[in-house]
PDB file of C-alpha atoms in Angstrom:
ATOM      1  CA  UNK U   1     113.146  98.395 110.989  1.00 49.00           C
ATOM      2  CA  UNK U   2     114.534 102.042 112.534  1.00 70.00           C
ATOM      3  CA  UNK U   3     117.083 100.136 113.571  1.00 92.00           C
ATOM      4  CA  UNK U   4     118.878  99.845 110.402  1.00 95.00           C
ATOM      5  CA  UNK U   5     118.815 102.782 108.304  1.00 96.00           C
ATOM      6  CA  UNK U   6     119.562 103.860 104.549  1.00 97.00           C
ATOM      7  CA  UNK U   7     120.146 106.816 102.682  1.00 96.00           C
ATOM      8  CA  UNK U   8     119.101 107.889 100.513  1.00 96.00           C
ATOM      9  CA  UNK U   9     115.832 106.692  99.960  1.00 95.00           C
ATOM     10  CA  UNK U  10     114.839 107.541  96.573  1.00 96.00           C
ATOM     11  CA  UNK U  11     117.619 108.279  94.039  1.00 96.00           C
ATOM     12  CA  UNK U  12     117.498 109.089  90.178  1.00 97.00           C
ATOM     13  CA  UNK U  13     120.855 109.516  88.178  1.00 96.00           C
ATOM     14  CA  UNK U  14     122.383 109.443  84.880  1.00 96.00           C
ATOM     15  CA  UNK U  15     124.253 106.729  83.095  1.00 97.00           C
ATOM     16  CA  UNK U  16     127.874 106.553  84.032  1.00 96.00           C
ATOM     17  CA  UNK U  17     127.906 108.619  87.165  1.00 96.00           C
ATOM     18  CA  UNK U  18     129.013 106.988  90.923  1.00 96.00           C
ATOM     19  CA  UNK U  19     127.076 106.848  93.610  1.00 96.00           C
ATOM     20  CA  UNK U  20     126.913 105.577  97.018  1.00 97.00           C
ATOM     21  CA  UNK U  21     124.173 104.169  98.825  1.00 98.00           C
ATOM     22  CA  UNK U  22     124.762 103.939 102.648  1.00 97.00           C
ATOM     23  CA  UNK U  23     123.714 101.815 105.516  1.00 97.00           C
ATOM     24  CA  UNK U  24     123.572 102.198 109.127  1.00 97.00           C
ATOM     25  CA  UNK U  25     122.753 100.203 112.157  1.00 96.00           C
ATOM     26  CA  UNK U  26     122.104 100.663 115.952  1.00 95.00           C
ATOM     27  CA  UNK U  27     121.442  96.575 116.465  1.00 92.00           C
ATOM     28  CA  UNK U  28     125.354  95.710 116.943  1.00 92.00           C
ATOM     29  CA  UNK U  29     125.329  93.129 114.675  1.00 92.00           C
ATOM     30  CA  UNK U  30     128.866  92.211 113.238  1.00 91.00           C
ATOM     31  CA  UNK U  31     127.275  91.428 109.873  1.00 92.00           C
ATOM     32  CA  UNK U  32     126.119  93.390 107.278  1.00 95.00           C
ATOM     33  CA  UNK U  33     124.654  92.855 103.662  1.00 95.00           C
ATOM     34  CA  UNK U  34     123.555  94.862 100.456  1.00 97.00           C
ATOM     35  CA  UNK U  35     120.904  93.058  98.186  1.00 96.00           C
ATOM     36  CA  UNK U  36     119.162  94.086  94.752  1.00 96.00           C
ATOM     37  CA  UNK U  37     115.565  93.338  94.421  1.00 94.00           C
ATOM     38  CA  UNK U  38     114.031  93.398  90.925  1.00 93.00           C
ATOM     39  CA  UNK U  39     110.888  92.635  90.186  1.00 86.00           C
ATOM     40  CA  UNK U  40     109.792  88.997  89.486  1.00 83.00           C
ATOM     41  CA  UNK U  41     112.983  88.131  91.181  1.00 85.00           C
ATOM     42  CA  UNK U  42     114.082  86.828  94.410  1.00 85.00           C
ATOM     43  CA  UNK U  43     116.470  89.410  96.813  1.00 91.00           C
ATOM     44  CA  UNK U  44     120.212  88.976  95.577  1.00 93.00           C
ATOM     45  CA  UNK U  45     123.150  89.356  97.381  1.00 93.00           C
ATOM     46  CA  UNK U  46     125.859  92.049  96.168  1.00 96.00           C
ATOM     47  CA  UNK U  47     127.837  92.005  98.732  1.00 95.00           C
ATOM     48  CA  UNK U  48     128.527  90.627 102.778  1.00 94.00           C
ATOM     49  CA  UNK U  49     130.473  91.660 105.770  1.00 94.00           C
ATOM     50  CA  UNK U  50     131.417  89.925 108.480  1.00 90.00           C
ATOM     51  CA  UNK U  51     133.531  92.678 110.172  1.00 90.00           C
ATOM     52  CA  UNK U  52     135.229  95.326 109.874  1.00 91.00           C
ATOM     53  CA  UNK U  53     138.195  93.454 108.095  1.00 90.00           C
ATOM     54  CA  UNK U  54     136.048  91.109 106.253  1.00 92.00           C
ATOM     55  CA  UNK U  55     134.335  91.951 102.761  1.00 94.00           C
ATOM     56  CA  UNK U  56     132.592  89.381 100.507  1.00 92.00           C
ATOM     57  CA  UNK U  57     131.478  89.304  97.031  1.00 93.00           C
ATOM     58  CA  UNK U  58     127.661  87.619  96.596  1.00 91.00           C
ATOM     59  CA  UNK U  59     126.557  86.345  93.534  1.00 88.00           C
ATOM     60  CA  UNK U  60     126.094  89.656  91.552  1.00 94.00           C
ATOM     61  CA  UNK U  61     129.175  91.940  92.566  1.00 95.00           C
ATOM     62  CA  UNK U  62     129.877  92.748  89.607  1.00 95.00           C
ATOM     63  CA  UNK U  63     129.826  96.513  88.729  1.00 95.00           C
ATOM     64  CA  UNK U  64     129.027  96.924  92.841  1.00 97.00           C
ATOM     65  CA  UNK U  65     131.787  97.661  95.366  1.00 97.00           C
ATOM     66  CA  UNK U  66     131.574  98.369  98.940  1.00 97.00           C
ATOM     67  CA  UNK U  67     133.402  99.817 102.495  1.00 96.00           C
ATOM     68  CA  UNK U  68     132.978  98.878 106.068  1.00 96.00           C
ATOM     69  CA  UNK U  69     133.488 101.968 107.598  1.00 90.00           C
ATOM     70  CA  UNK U  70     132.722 100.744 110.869  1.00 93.00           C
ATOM     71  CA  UNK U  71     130.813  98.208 112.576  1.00 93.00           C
ATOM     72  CA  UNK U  72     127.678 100.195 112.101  1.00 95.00           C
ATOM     73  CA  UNK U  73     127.979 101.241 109.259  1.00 96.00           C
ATOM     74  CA  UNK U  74     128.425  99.582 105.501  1.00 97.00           C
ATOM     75  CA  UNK U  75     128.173 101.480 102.442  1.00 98.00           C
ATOM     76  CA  UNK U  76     127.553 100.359  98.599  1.00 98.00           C
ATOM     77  CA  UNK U  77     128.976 102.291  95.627  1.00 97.00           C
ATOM     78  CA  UNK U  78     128.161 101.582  91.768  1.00 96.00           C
ATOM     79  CA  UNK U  79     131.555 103.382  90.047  1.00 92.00           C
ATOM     80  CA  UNK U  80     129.878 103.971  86.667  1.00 95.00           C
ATOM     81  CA  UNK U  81     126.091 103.119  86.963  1.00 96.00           C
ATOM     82  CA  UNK U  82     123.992 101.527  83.980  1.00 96.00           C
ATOM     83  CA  UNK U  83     120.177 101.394  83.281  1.00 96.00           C
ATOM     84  CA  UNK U  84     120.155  97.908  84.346  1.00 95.00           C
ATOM     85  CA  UNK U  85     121.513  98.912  88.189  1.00 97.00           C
ATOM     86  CA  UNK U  86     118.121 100.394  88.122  1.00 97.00           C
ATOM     87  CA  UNK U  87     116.311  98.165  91.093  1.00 96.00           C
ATOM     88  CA  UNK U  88     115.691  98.384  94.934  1.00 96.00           C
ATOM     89  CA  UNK U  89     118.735  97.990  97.233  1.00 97.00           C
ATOM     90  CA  UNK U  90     118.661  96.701 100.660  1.00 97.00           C
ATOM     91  CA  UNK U  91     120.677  96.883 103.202  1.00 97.00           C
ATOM     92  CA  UNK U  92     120.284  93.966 106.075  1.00 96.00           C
ATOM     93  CA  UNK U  93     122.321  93.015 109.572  1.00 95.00           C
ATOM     94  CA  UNK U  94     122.419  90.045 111.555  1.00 91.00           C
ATOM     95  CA  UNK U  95     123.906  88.344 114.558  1.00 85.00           C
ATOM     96  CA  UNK U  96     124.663  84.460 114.617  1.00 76.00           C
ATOM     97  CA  UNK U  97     122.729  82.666 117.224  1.00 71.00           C
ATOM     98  CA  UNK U  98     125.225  79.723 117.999  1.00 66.00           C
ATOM     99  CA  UNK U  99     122.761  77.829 119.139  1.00 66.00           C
ATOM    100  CA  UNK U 100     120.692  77.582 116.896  1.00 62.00           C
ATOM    101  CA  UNK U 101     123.452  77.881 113.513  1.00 64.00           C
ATOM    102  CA  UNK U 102     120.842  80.969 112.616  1.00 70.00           C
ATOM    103  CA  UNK U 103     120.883  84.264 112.142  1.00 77.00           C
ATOM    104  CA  UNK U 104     117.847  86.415 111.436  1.00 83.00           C
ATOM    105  CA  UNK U 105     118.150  89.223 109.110  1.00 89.00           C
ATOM    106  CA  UNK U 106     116.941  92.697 109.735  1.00 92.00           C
ATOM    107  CA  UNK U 107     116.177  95.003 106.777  1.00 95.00           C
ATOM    108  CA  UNK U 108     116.260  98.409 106.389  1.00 95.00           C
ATOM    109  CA  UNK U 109     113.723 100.291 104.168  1.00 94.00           C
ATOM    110  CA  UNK U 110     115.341 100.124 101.134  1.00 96.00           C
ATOM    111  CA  UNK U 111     116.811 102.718  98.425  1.00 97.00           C
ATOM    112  CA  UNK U 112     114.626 103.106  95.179  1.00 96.00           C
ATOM    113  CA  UNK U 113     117.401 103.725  92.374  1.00 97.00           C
ATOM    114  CA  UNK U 114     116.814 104.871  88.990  1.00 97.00           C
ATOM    115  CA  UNK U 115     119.486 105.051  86.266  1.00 97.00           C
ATOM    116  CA  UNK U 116     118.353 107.030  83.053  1.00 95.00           C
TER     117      UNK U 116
ATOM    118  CA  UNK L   1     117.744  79.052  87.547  1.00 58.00           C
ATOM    119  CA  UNK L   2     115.761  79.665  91.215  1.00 63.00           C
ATOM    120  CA  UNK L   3     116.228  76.970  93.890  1.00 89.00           C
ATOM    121  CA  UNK L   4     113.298  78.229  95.912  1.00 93.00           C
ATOM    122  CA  UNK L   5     109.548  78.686  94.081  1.00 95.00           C
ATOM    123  CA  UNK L   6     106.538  79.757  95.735  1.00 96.00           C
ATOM    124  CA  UNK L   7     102.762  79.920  94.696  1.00 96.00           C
ATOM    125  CA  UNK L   8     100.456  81.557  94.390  1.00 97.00           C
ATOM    126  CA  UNK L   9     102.280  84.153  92.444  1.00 95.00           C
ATOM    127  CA  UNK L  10      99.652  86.839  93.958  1.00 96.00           C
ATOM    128  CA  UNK L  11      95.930  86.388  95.130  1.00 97.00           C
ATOM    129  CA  UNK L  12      93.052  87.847  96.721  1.00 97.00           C
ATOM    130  CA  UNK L  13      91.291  87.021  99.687  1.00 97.00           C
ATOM    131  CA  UNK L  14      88.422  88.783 101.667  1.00 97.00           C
ATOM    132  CA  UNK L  15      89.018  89.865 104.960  1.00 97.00           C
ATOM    133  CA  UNK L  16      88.715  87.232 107.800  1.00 97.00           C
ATOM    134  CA  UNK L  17      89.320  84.476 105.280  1.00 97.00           C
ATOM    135  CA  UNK L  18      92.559  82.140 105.661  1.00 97.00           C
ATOM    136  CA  UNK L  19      94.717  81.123 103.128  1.00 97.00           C
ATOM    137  CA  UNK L  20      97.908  79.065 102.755  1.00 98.00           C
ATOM    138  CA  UNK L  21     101.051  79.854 100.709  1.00 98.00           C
ATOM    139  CA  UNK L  22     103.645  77.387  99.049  1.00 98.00           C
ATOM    140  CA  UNK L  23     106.912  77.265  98.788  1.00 97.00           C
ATOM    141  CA  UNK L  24     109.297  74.124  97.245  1.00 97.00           C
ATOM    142  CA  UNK L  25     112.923  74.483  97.191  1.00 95.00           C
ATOM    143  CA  UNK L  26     115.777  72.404  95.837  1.00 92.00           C
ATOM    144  CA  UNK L  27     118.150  74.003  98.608  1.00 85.00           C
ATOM    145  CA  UNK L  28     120.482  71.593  99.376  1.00 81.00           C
ATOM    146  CA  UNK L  29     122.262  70.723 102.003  1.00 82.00           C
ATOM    147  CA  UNK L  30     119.453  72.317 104.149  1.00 84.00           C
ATOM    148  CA  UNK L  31     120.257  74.266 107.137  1.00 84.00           C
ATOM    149  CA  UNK L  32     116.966  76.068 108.014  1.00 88.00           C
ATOM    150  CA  UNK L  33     114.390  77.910 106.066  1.00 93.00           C
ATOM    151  CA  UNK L  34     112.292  81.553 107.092  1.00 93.00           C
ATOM    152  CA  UNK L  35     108.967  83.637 105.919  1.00 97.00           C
ATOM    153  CA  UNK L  36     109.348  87.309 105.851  1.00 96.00           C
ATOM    154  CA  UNK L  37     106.479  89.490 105.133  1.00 97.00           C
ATOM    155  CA  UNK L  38     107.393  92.655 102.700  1.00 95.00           C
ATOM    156  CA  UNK L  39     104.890  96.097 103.153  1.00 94.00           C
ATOM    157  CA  UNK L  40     104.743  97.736 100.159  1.00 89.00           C
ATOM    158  CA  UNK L  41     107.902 100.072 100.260  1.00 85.00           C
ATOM    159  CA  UNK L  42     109.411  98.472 103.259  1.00 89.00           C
ATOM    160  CA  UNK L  43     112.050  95.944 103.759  1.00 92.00           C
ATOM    161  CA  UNK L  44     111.170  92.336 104.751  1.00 94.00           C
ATOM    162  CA  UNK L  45     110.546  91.566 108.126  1.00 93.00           C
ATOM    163  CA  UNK L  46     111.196  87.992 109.615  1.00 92.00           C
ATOM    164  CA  UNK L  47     107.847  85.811 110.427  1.00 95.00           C
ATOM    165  CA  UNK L  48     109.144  82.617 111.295  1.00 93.00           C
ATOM    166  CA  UNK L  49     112.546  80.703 110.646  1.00 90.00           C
ATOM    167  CA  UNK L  50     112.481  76.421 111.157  1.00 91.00           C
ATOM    168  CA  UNK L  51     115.618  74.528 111.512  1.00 87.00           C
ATOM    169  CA  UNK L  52     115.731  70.528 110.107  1.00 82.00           C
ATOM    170  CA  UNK L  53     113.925  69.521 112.868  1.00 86.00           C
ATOM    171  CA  UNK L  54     111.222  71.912 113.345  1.00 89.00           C
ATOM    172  CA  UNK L  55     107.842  71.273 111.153  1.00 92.00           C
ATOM    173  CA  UNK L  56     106.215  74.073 112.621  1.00 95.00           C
ATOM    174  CA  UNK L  57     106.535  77.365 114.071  1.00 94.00           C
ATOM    175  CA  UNK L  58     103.618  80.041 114.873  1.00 95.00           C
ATOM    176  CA  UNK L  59     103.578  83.771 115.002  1.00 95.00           C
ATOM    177  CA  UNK L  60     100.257  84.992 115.854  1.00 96.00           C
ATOM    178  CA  UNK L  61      97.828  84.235 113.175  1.00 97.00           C
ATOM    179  CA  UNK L  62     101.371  83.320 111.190  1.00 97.00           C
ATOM    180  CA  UNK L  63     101.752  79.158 111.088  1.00 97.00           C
ATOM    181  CA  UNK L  64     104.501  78.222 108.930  1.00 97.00           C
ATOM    182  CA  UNK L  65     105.091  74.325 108.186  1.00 97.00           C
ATOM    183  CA  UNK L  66     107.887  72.066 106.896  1.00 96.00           C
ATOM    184  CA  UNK L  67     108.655  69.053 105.633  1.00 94.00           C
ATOM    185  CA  UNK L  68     111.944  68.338 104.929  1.00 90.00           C
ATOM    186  CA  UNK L  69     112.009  65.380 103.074  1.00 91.00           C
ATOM    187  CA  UNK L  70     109.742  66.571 100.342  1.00 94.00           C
ATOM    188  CA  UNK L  71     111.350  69.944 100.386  1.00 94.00           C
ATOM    189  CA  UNK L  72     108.367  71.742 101.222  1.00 96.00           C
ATOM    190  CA  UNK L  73     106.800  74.092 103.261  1.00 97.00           C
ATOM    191  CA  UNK L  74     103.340  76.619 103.288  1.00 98.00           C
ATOM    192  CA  UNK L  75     102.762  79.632 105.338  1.00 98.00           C
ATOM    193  CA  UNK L  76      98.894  79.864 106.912  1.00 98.00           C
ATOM    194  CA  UNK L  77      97.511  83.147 107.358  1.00 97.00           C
ATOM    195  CA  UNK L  78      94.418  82.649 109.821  1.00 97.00           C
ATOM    196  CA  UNK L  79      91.599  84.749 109.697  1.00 97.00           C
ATOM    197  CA  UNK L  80      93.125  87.430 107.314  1.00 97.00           C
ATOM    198  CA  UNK L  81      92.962  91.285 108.225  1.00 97.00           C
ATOM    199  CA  UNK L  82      93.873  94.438 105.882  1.00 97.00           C
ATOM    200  CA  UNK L  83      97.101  94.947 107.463  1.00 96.00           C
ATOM    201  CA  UNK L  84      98.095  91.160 106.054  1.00 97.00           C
ATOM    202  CA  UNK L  85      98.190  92.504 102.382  1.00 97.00           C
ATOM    203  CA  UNK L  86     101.920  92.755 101.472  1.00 97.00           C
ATOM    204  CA  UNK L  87     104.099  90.236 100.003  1.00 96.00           C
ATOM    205  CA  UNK L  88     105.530  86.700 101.684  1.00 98.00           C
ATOM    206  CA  UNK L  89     109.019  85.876 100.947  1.00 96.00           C
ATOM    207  CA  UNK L  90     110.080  82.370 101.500  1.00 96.00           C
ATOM    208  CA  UNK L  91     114.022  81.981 101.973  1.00 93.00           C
ATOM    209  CA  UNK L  92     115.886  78.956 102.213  1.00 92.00           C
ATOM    210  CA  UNK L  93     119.815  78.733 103.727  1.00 87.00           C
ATOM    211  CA  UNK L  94     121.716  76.360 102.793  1.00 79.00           C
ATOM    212  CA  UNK L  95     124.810  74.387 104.255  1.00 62.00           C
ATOM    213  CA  UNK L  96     127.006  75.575 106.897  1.00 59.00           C
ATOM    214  CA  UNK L  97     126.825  79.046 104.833  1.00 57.00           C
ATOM    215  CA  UNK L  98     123.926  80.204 107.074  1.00 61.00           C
ATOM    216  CA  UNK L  99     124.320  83.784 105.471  1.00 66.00           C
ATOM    217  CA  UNK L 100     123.298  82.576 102.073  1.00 74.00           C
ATOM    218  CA  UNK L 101     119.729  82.921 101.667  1.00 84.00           C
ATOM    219  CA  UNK L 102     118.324  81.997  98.212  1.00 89.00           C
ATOM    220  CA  UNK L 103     114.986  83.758  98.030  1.00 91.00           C
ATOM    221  CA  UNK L 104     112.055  83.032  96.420  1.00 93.00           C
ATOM    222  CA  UNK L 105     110.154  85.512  94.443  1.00 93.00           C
ATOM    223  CA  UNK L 106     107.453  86.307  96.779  1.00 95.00           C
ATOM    224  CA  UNK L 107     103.577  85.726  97.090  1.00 97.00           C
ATOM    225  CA  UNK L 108     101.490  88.986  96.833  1.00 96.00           C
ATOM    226  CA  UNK L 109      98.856  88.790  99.061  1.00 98.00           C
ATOM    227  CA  UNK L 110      95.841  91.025  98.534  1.00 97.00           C
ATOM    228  CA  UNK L 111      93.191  91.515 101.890  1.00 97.00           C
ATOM    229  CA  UNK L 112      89.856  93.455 100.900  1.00 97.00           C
ATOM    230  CA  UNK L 113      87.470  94.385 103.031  1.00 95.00           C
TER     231      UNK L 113
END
């Protein structure tokens, strides 16, 4: 979805260096995600926002942290990255629809990242 | 250990064929489960998403189904066209927690002329 954006898209690095993926929207949405997705596996959540002020750990923070910069935008950062950070990151927004008590996700394309 | 499986793991079908997908979950307390379909390369993209009382919900040639009690639900793909091959992600959310999906692991579908 255009809507929600990531950079970058295809990233190879080293063992023990920091980097940041980044996320940004033009949907509005107040929330904001970062999942893993490995092979075999289901997505997993890293990390959740809410709002600006609000940051979440999912089930598999660890070695993950994050910063709202702004509504639109939510950024992921592994401090010291290992060969098993290697996987496909996505980024995802939604809005709650009261009514319903559901809120559909929107993905963006996803960042390939490879940790030698 | 996963709270949401789904079968086929992958398959084939010939174009204009149908073919349904499964999905069981263990989710519970159930708030509402969704299919998203996943391009090669992309991220996924929302099909359909049922509530408790919804046992069916259509998006073109898209007809998801769901029974609650047994936990259950299959996604129909009706007369199947090349642009259908990519991967079907059932996700289940749970509770009052409607942010937290558990996902399943995905049926690869495969459409060949």
């Amino acid at each position: 979805d255009a809507d929600v954006t990531q950079t970058p898209r295809n990233r190879i690095t080293k063992t023990g260096k920091r980097i940041m993926l980044e996320c940004s929207q033009t949907k509005g949405h107040d929330r904001m995600y970062w999942y893993r997705q490995d092979p075999g596996l289901g997505l997993r959540l890293i990390y959740y926002s809410f709002d600006v002020k609000d940051i979440n750990k999912g089930e598999i923070s660890d070695g993950y942290s994050v910063s709202r910069q702004a509504q639109a935008k939510f950024s992921l950062s592994l401090e010291s990255a290992i060969p098993n950070q290697t996987a496909l990151y996505f980024c995802a927004t939604s809005q709650l629809n009261r009514g319903r008590r559901t809120d559909t996700q929107y993905f963006g394309p996803g960042t390939r990242l490879t940790v030698l | 250990k996963n709270q949401v499986e789904q079968s086929p793991q992958s398959l084939i079908i010939l174009e204009g064929k149908n073919c349904t997908l499964q999905c069981n979950y263990t989710v519970s307390p159930f708030s509402n489960l969704r299919w998203y379909k996943q391009d090669t390369g992309r991220g996924p993209v929302s099909l359909t998403i049922m509530t408790f009382s919804e046992n069916t919900k259509s998006n073109g040639r898209y007809t998801a189904t769901l029974d609650a009690d047994t936990k259950q639900s299959s996604l129909h793909i009706t007369a199947s066209q090349l642009s259908d091959s990519a991967s079907y992600i059932c996700v289940v959310s749970g509770g009052a927690n409607d942010y937290k999906l558990s996902f399943g692991a995905g049926t690869t579908v495969t459409v060949r002329a």
